[in-house]
Amino acid sequence: MWDATGREYLDFGAGIAVLALGHRHPAPLAAAQEQLERLWHASNLYRTEPGEELAAKLSDRFGGARAFFCNSGAEAVESALKYARKSTGKAGVVALEGSFHGRTLGALSATGQPAKRDAFTPLVPGVRFAPPNDTAALQDAVGDEVGLILLEPILGEGGVIPLDAEFVATASELPALLCLDEVQTGIGRTGSFFAFEQLGVRPDLVTLAKGLGNGLPIGALLVADEAEEGLVPGDHGSTFGGNPVSCAAACAVVDAIDHELLENVRERGAALVEGLSSLAGVAEVRGRGLLIGAVLDRPAGEVVDHCRERGLLVLTAGDDVLRLAPPLNISAEEVDQALATLASTLQRDRDRPSYNL
Ligand SMILES: *Cc1c(COP(=O)(O)O)cnc(C)c1O
């Protein structure tokens, strides 16, 4: 990436884990351009070829699912909340402390971060929070009134905290629908198309967004074929949902996520974890594939600023966690370059107090 002054950056934030294939990747670019010439918008009153194609591709990856398309992650979560209410008749939701599900009122109500919620109360009632990976607390929280358990396979914004397979397996056996919020972890980010493939479960619902359109706005709710009928035409909708240009780009993204690319995610991810683990000031490294959090001994925001000054874009996930979410097709050389910048930034920050920069 280049900024307005022509300065070059290596982008390990990828627009908040969105640019799965990087900036200006030829496949989604060509697909979107071609669709722009045909049909920009039809509304969700009509079926379009790109929308049907994308639904079929996602269903194949899931192993049999229906899809509802919207425009963002928060809207995908809203759709899951409404689906669960309608199909179970229960309004209760169990989510996790530290989770992030979006900023609209329903999604925010299920977000387990008081700092993001407190200014906006009263929120939607009926949501309980359990600590991540505390199986007993999860079991206790799921009472008769609970229709939905909403989990991120890896808490992304909340600090890159992977859930244990046993915890997610328990969630899938409890008497409520299981929705895995894969807005951040999906579309190959963790080394499999869906992160849940590594956890040995088949959820009832999956939400997708960030990486799906490689930067064009799109979100999706997938509903497993065997799940009960929930929403029927008229129950829910979105004027822009299923936008043909976004869907065409998303088809190209899904097609690009093949065995070879997923192997790259796992290999480059392993190299990043190994490299980060040996850096000054890194206390712990967490994550899967190319969704990686490094717990630092200092505020992560400072390190993000200093890396940017040195031509590397990275993210935070909470106060002291540095988050890396580069495009899935990064090369070994780009990983080395990012690690070298991080090494010198962390070292310099340690040698020279930040007011001296
Ligand atoms: C980013 C994110 C959201 C919200 O997505 P928006 O597109 O910003 O509305 C929801 N869930 C998870 C897990 C996310 O990472």
Coordinates of C-alpha atoms in Angstrom, one line a residue, residues 51 56 72 85 96 101 124 128 133 146 173 177 213 218 255 281 288 309 317 327 329 348:
G51 CA -26.2 -14.3 -5.3
A56 CA -24.2 -22.6 -3.7
S72 CA -21.8 -6.4 7.3
R85 CA -35.9 -16.2 18.2
L96 CA -18.8 -15.0 26.0
H101 CA -20.2 -9.4 17.6
V124 CA -31.6 -5.9 24.3
R128 CA -25.9 -13.9 29.6
N133 CA -13.4 -22.0 27.8
V146 CA -32.0 -19.7 26.0
E173 CA -24.5 -30.5 22.6
L177 CA -28.9 -23.4 18.6
G213 CA -15.8 -9.8 -0.3
I218 CA -21.0 -8.2 2.3
D255 CA -12.9 -20.0 -5.4
G281 CA 8.7 -7.8 25.0
R288 CA -4.4 -20.1 14.4
E309 CA 6.2 4.9 11.0
A317 CA -6.9 -6.6 20.0
P327 CA -3.7 -11.3 3.5
N329 CA -1.4 -15.2 0.2
R348 CA 13.9 0.4 19.9

